[in-house]
Short mmCIF file of C-alpha atoms and ligand atoms in Angstrom, two decimals:
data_model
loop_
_atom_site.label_atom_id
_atom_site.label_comp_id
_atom_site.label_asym_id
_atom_site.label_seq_id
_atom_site.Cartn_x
_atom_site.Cartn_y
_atom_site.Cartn_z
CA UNK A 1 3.81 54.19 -26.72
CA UNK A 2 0.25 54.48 -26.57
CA UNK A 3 -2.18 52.60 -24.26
CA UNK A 4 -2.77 48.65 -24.55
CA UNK A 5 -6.52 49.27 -25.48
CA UNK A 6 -5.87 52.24 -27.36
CA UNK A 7 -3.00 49.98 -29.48
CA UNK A 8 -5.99 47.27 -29.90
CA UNK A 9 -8.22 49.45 -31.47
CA UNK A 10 -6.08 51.57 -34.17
CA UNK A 11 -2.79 49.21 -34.41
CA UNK A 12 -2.02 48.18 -38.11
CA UNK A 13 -3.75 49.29 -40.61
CA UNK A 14 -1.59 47.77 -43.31
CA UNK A 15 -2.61 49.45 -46.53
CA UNK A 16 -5.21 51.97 -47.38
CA UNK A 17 -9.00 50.69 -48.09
CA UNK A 18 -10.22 51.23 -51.32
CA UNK A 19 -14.01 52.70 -50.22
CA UNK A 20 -12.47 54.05 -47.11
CA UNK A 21 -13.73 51.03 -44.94
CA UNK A 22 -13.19 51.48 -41.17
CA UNK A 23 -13.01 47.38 -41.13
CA UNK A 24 -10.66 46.35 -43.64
CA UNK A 25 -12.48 43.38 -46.07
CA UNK A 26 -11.92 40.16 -45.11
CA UNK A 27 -9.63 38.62 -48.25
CA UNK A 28 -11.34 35.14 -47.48
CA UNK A 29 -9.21 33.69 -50.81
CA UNK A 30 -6.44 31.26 -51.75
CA UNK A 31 -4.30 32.62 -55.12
CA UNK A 32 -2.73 36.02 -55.96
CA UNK A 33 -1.90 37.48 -59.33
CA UNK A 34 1.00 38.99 -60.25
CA UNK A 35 1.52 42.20 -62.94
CA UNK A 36 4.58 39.77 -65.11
CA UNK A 37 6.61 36.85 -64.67
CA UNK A 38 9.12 38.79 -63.04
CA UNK A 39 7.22 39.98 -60.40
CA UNK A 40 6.18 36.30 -59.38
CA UNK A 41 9.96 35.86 -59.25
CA UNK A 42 10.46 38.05 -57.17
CA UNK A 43 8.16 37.11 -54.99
CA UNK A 44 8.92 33.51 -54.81
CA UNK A 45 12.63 34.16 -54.20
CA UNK A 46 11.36 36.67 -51.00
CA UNK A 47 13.14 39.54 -53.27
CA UNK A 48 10.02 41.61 -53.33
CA UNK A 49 7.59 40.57 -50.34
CA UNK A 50 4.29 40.02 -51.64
CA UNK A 51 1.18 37.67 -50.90
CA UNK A 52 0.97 34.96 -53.42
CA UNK A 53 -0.94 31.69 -51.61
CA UNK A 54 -2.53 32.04 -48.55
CA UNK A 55 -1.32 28.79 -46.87
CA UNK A 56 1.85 31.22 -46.61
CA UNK A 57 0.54 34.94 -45.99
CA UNK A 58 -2.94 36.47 -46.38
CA UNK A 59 -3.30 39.90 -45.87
CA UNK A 60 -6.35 39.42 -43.13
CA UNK A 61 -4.07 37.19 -41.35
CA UNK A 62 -1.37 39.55 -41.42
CA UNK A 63 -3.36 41.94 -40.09
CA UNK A 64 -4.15 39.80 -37.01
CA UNK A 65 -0.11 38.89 -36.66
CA UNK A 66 0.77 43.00 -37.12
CA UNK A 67 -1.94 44.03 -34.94
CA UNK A 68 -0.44 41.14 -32.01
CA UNK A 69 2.54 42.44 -32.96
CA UNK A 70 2.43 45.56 -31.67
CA UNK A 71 0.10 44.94 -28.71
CA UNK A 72 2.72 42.82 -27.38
CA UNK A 73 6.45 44.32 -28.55
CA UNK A 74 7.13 41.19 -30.32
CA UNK A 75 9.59 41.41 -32.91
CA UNK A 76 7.31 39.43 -35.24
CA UNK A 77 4.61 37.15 -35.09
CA UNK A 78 2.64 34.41 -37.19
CA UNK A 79 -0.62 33.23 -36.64
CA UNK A 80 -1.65 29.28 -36.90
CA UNK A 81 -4.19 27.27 -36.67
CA UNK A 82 -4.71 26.64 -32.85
CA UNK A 83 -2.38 26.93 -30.00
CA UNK A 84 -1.52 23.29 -30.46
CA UNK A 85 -0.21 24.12 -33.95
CA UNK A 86 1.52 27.36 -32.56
CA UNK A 87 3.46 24.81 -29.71
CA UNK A 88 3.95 22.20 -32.01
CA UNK A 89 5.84 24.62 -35.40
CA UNK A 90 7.94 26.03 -32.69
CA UNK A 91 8.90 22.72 -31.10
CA UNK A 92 9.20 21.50 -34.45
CA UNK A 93 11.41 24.75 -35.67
CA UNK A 94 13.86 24.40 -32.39
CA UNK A 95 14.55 20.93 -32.01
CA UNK A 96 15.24 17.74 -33.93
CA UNK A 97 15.92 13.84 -33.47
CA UNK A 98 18.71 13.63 -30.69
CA UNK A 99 18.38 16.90 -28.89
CA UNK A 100 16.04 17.35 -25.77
CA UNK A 101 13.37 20.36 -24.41
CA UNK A 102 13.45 20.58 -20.38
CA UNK A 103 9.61 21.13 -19.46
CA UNK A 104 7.22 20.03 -16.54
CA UNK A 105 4.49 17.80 -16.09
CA UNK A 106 2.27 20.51 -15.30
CA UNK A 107 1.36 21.13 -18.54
CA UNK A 108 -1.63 20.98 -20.95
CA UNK A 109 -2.61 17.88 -21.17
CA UNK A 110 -2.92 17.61 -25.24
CA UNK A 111 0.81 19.75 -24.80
CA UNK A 112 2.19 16.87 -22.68
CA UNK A 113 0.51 14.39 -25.36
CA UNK A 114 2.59 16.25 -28.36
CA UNK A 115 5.85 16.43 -26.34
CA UNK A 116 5.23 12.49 -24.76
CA UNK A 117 3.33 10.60 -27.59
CA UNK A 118 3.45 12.46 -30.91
CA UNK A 119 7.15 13.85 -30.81
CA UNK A 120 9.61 11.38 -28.37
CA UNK A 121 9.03 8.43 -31.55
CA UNK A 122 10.47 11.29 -34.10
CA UNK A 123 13.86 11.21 -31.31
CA UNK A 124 13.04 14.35 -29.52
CA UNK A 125 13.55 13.62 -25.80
CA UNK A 126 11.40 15.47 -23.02
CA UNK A 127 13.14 16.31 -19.68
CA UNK A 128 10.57 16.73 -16.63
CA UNK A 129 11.75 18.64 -13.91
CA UNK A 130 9.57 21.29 -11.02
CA UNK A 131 9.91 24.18 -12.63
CA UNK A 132 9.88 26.09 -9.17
CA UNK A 133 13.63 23.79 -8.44
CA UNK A 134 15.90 25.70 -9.95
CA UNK A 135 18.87 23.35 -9.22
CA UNK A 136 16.47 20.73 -11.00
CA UNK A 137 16.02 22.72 -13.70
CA UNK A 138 19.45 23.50 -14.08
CA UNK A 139 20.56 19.80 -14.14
CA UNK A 140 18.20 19.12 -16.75
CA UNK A 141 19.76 21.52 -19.35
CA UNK A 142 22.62 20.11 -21.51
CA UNK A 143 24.65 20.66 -24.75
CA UNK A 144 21.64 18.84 -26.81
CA UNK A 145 18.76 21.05 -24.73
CA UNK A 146 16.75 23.31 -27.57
CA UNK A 147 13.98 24.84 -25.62
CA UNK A 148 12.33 25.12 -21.95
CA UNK A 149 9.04 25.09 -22.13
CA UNK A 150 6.30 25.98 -19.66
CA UNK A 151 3.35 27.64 -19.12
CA UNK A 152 2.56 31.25 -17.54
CA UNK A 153 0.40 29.86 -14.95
CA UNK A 154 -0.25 25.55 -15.02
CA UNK A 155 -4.06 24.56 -15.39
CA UNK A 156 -5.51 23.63 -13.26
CA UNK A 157 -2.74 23.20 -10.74
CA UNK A 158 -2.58 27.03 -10.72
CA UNK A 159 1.16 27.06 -10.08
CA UNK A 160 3.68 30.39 -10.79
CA UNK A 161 6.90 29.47 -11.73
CA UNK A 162 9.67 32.13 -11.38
CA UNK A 163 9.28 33.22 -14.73
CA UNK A 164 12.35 35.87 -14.21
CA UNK A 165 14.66 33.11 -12.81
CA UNK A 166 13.65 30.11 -15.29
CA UNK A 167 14.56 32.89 -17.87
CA UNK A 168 18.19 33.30 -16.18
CA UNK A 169 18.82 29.81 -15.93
CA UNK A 170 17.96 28.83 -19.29
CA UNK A 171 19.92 31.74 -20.54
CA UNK A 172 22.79 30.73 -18.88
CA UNK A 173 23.11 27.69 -20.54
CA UNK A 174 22.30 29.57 -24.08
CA UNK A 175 19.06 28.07 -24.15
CA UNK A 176 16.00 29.77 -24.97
CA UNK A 177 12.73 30.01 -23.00
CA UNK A 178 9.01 29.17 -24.55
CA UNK A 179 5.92 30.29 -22.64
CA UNK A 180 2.93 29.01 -22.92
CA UNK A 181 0.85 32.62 -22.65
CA UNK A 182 -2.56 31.44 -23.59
CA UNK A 183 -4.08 32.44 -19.83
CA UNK A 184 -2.64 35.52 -19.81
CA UNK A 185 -2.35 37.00 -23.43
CA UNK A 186 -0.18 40.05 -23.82
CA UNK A 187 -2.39 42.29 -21.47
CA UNK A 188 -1.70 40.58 -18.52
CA UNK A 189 1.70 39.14 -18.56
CA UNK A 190 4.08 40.68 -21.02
CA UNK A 191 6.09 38.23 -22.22
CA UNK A 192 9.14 40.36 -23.30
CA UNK A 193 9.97 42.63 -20.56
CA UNK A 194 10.23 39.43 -18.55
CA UNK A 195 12.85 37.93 -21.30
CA UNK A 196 11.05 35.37 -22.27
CA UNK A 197 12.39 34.55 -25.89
CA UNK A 198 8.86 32.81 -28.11
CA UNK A 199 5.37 33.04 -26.24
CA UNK A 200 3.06 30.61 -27.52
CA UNK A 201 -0.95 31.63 -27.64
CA UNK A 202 -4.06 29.66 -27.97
CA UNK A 203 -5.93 32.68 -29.40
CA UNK A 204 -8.86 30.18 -29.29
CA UNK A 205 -9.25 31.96 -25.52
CA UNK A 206 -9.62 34.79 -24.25
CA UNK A 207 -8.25 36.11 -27.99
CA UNK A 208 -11.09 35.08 -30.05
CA UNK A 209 -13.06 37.15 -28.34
CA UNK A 210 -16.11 34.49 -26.68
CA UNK A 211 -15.09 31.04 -28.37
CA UNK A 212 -15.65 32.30 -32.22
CA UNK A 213 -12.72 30.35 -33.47
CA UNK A 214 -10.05 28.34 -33.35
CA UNK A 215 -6.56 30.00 -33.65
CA UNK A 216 -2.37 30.22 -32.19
CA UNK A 217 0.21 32.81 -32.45
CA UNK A 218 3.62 32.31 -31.84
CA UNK A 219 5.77 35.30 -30.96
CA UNK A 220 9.17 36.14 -31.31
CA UNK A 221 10.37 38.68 -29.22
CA UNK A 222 13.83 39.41 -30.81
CA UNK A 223 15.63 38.50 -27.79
CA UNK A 224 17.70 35.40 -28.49
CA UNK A 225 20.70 35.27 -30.49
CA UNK A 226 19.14 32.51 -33.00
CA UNK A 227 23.14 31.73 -34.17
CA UNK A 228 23.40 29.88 -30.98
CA UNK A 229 21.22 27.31 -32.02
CA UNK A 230 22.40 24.75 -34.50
CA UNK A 231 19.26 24.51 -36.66
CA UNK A 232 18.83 27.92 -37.20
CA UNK A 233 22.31 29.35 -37.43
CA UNK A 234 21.96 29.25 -41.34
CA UNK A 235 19.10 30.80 -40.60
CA UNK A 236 20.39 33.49 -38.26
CA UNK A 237 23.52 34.35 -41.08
CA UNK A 238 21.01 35.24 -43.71
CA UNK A 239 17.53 36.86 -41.88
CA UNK A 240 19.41 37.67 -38.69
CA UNK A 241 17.31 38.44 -35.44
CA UNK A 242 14.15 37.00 -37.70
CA UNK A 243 15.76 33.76 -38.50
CA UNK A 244 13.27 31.56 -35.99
CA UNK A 245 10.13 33.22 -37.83
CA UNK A 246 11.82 33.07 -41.36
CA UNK A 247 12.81 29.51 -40.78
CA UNK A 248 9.02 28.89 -40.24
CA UNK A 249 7.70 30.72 -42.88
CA UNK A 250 10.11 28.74 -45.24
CA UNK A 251 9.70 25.49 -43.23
CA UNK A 252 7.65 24.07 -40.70
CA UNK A 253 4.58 26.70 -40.68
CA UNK A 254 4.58 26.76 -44.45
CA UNK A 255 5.05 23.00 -45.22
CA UNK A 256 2.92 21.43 -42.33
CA UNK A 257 0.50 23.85 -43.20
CA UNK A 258 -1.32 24.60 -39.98
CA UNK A 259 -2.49 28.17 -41.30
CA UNK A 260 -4.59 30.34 -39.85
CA UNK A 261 -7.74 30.84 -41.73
CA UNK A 262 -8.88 34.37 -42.81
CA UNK A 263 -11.91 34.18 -41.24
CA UNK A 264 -10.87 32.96 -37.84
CA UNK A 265 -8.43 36.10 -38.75
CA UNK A 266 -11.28 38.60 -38.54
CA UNK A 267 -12.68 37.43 -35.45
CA UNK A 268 -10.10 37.22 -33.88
CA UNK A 269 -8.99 40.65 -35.27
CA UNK A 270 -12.34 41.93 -33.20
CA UNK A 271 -11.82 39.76 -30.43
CA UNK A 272 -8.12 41.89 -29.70
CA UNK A 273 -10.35 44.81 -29.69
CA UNK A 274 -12.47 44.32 -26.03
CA UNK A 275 -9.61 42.04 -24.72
CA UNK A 276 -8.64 44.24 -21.84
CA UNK A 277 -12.53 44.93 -21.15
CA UNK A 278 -13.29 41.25 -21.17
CA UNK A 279 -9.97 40.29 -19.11
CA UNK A 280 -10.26 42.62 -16.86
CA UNK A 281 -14.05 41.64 -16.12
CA UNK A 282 -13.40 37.99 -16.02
CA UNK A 283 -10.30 38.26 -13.68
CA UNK A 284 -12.36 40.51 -11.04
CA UNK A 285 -15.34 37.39 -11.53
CA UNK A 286 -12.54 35.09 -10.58
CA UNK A 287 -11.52 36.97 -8.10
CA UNK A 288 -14.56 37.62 -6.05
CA UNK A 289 -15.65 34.02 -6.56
CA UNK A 290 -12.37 32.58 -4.73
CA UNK A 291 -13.03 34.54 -2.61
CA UNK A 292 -16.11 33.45 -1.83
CA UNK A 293 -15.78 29.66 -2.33
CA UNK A 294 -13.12 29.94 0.10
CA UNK A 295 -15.45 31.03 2.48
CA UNK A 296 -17.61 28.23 2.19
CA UNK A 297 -17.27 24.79 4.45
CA UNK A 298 -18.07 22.39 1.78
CA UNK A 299 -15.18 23.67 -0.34
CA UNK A 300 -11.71 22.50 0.82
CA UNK A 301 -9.35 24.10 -1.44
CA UNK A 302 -9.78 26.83 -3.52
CA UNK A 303 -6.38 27.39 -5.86
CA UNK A 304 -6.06 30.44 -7.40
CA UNK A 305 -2.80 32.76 -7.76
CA UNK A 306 -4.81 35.88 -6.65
CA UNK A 307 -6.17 35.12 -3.54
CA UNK A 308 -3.88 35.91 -0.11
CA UNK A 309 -3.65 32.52 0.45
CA UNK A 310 -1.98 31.07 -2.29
CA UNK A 311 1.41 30.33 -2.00
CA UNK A 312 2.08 31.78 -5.46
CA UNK A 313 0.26 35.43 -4.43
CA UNK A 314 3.19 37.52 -3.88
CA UNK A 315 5.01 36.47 -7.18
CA UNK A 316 1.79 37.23 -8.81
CA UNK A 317 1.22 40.49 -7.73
CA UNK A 318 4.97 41.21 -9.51
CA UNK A 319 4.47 39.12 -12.68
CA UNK A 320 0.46 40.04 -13.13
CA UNK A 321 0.12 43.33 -11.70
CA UNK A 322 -3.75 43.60 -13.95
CA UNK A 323 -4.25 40.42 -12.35
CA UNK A 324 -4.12 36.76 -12.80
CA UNK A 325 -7.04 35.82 -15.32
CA UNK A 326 -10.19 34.02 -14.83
CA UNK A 327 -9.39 30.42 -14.24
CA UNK A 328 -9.51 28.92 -10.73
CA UNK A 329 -9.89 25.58 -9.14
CA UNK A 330 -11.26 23.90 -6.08
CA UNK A 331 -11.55 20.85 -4.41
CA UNK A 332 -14.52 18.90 -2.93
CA UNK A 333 -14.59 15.69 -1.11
CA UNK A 334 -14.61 13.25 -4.01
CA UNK A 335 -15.41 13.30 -7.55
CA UNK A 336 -18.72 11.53 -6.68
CA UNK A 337 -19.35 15.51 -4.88
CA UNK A 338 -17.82 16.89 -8.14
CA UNK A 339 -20.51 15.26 -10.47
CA UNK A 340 -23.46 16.18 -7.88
CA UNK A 341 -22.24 20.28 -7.69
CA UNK A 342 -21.78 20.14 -11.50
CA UNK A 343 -24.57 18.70 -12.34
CA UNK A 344 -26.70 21.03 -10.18
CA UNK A 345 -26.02 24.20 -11.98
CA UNK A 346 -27.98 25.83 -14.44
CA UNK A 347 -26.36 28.82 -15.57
CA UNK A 348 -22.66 28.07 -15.60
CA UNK A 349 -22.36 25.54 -18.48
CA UNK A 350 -20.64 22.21 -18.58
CA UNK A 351 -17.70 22.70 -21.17
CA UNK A 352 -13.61 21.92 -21.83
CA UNK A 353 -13.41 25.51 -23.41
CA UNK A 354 -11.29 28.21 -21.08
CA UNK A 355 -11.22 32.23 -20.80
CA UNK A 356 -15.24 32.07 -22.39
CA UNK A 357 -17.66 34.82 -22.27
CA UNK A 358 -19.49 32.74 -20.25
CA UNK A 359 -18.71 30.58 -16.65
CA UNK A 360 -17.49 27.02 -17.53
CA UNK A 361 -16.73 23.97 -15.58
CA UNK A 362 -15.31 20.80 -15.93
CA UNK A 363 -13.92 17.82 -14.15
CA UNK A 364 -10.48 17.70 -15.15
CA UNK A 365 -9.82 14.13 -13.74
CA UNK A 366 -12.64 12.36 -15.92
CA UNK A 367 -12.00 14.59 -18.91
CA UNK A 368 -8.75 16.27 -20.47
CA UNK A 369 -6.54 13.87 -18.25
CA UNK A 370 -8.79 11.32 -18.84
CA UNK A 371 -6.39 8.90 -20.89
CA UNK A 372 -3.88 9.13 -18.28
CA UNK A 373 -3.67 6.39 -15.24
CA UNK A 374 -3.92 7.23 -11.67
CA UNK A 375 -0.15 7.81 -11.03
CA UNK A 376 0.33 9.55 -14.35
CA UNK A 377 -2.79 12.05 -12.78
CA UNK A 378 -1.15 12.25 -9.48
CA UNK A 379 2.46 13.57 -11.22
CA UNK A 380 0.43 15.77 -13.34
CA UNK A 381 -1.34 17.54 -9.91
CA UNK A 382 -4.55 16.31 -10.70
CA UNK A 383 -7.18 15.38 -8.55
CA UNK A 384 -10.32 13.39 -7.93
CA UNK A 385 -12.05 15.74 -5.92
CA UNK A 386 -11.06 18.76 -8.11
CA UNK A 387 -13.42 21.39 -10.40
CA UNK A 388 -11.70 23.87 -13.00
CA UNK A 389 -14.13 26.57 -13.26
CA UNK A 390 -13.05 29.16 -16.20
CA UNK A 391 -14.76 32.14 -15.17
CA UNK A 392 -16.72 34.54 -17.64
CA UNK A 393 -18.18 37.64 -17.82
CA UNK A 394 -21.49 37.32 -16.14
CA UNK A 395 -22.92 39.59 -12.79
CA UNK A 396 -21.12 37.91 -10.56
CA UNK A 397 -24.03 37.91 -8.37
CA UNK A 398 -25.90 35.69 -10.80
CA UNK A 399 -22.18 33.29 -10.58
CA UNK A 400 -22.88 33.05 -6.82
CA UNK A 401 -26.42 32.65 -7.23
CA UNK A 402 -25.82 29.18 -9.61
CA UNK A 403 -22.52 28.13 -7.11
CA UNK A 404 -25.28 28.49 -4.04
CA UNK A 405 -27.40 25.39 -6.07
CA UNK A 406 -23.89 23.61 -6.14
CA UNK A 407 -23.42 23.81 -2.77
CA UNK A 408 -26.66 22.83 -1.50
CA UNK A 409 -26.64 19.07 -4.05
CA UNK A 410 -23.88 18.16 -1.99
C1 LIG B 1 -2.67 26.44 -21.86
C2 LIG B 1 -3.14 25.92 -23.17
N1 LIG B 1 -2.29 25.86 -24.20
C3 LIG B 1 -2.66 25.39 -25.41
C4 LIG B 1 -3.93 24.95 -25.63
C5 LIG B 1 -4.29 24.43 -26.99
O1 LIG B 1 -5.05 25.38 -27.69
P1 LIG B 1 -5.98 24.99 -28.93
O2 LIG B 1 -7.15 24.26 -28.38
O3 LIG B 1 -6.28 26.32 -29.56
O4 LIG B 1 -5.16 24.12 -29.83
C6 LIG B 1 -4.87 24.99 -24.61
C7 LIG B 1 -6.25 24.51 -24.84
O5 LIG B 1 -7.05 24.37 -23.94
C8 LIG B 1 -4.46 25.48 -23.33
O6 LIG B 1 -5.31 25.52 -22.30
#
């Protein structure tokens, strides 16, 4: 198999271009037309696979889901509307009224939101265990569990599960696993040769290639035997290995209709094309700046899976070995000292947006988690006194340069 950039580049050209286009057009439209009446049929009844309405397949979409699709092994993919949508049509797809998911409180806090406020009224019970207690975890599955979710690496606690022994466990208990793969993508964690069943993305990140557009994939890898769950058993007799992704198409993804636009398609289509340049730039930024903030007396904590001192750094190195992204986190003495660094720089920008072009920070305390009460924050591993910086592409010298005006408010 050829190289991931290499795969990014030339992967999936779907259908020869008509003037010989190196970028195929972007089919920014709605309807289809068909030759007869029988071909519609056909089409309709899945007989003869063809686009027809673009809520359902676009060929500029598919292009993006192909194109994912072999950058990451995945048995198939569809792209939605944000990651959001992507967690929510596979929740949605898995589970119903009575079952449960087993998941952890250090989660996104919109994901936590879905699972907590949107979902547990519909009957779908969330089960909160540490996802590094495996007995815990263990427990928490049961006859009714659909799903364990979590994320590749939490934000901003900065915590590495296991990801090879969640797998096992769940497995054991015929339960399949859902990652949340947004801070990774498929260049630095793949999903599949660690057995991890669906890997959600918010290709909103580092995907869309500098914040161009909004946009989730959900990937099947082809791993779980789909008969073993009760909702998709029909499923599984008729599409086999692709019944989660044909159950979508026919169900939640099509009638929810959380599509991907073709647009958002194209640029995110070009976004896949630098992601290893811009990953690998933005994870060495991260890098050297925990490093350095770590070095400095004001700061108190600096959390970030690829520095020596983490307590996650060794299981890093064997889960990420391109390295563990650009996000990072560190403490100050209160928020009050959070507000005063913040609002002292001038070239990293104030934003919620992660895995930018460009160096963003944020108080998670007053912002994302800001609906949530003190305790709530403290189960959730989030702090007063904490930054999330989401670290860019810039000369890291010119990063330092702004941090050094941070510093010196306090
Ligand atoms: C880890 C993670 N998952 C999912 C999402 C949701 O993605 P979107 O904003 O594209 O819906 C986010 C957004 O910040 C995220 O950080």
């Amino acid at each position: 198999m050829k190289g991931f950039a290499t795969r990014a580049i030339h992967g999936a050209q779907l259908k020869p271009e008509a003037h010989g286009s190196l970028r195929p057009p972007v089919y920014d439209n709605v309807a289809f037309e068909f030759a007869d009446s029988n071909q519609i049929q056909l089409a309709f009844e899945g007989r003869k696979p063809a686009h027809a309405y673009s809520r359902i397949t676009n060929p500029t979409v598919e292009e993006l889901e192909q194109r994912v699709r072999i950058l990451a092994g995945a048995q198939g993919v569809v792209a939605v509307s944000s990651g959001m949508a992507a967690i929510s049509n596979i929740i949605l797809t898995l589970a119903e009224a009575g079952t449960n998911i087993v998941t952890t409180r250090w989660i996104f806090g919109n994901t936590f939101s879905l699972f907590e406020h949107t979902l547990k009224p519909w009957g779908l019970e969330s089960r909160y265990v540490e996802m590094t207690d495996e007995k815990a975890l263990a427990a928490a599955i049961d006859n009714k569990t659909r799903a364990v979710f979590l994320e590749v690496i939490t934000n901003p606690q900065m915590q590495v599960a296991d990801i090879d022994r969640v797998v096992a466990i769940a497995h054991e208990h015929g339960v399949p696993v859902v990652l949340d793969g947004t801070v990774t993508t498929p260049y630095l964690f793949n999903s599949r040769a660690h057995g991890v069943d669906i890997e959600a993305i918010s290709s909103t990140k580092y995907i869309s290639g500098g914040a161009t557009s909004m946009g989730g994939l959900i990937l099947d890898n082809g791993l779980f035997d789909w008969r073993q769950n009760s909702k998709l058993a029909p499923y599984a007799k008729k599409f086999g290995p692709g019944a989660l992704l044909a159950a979508l198409r026919r169900e939640v993804y099509r009638n929810a209709g959380a599509c991907q636009s073709p647009h958002n398609a194209f640029l995110q289509t070009l976004g896949l094309e630098t992601l290893s340049l811009r990953i690998d730039k933005s994870t060495a930024n991260a890098l050297a700046l925990a490093q350095w903030l770590e070095a400095q007396p004001k700061i108190r904590v600096v959390n970030y899976p690829g520095l020596k001192s983490s307590p996650y750094y060794e299981r890093s190195q064997r889960l990420f070995p391109r390295g563990v992204g650009g996000i990072l986190t560190f403490e100050l003495a209160s928020r009050a000292e959070c507000f005063a660094f913040q609002d002292a720089l001038q070239l990293v920008r104030r934003a919620t947006n992660i895995n930018d072009n460009k160096t963003l920070i944020l108080h998670p305390a007053s912002t994302i988690f800001c609906e949530f009460d003190e305790n709530e924050k403290a189960a959730m591993g989030v702090s007063d006194a904490m930054l999330r910086m989401s670290v860019g592409i810039e000369d890291v010298e010119d990063l330092i340069e702004d941090l050094e005006r941070g510093l010196a408010a306090l």
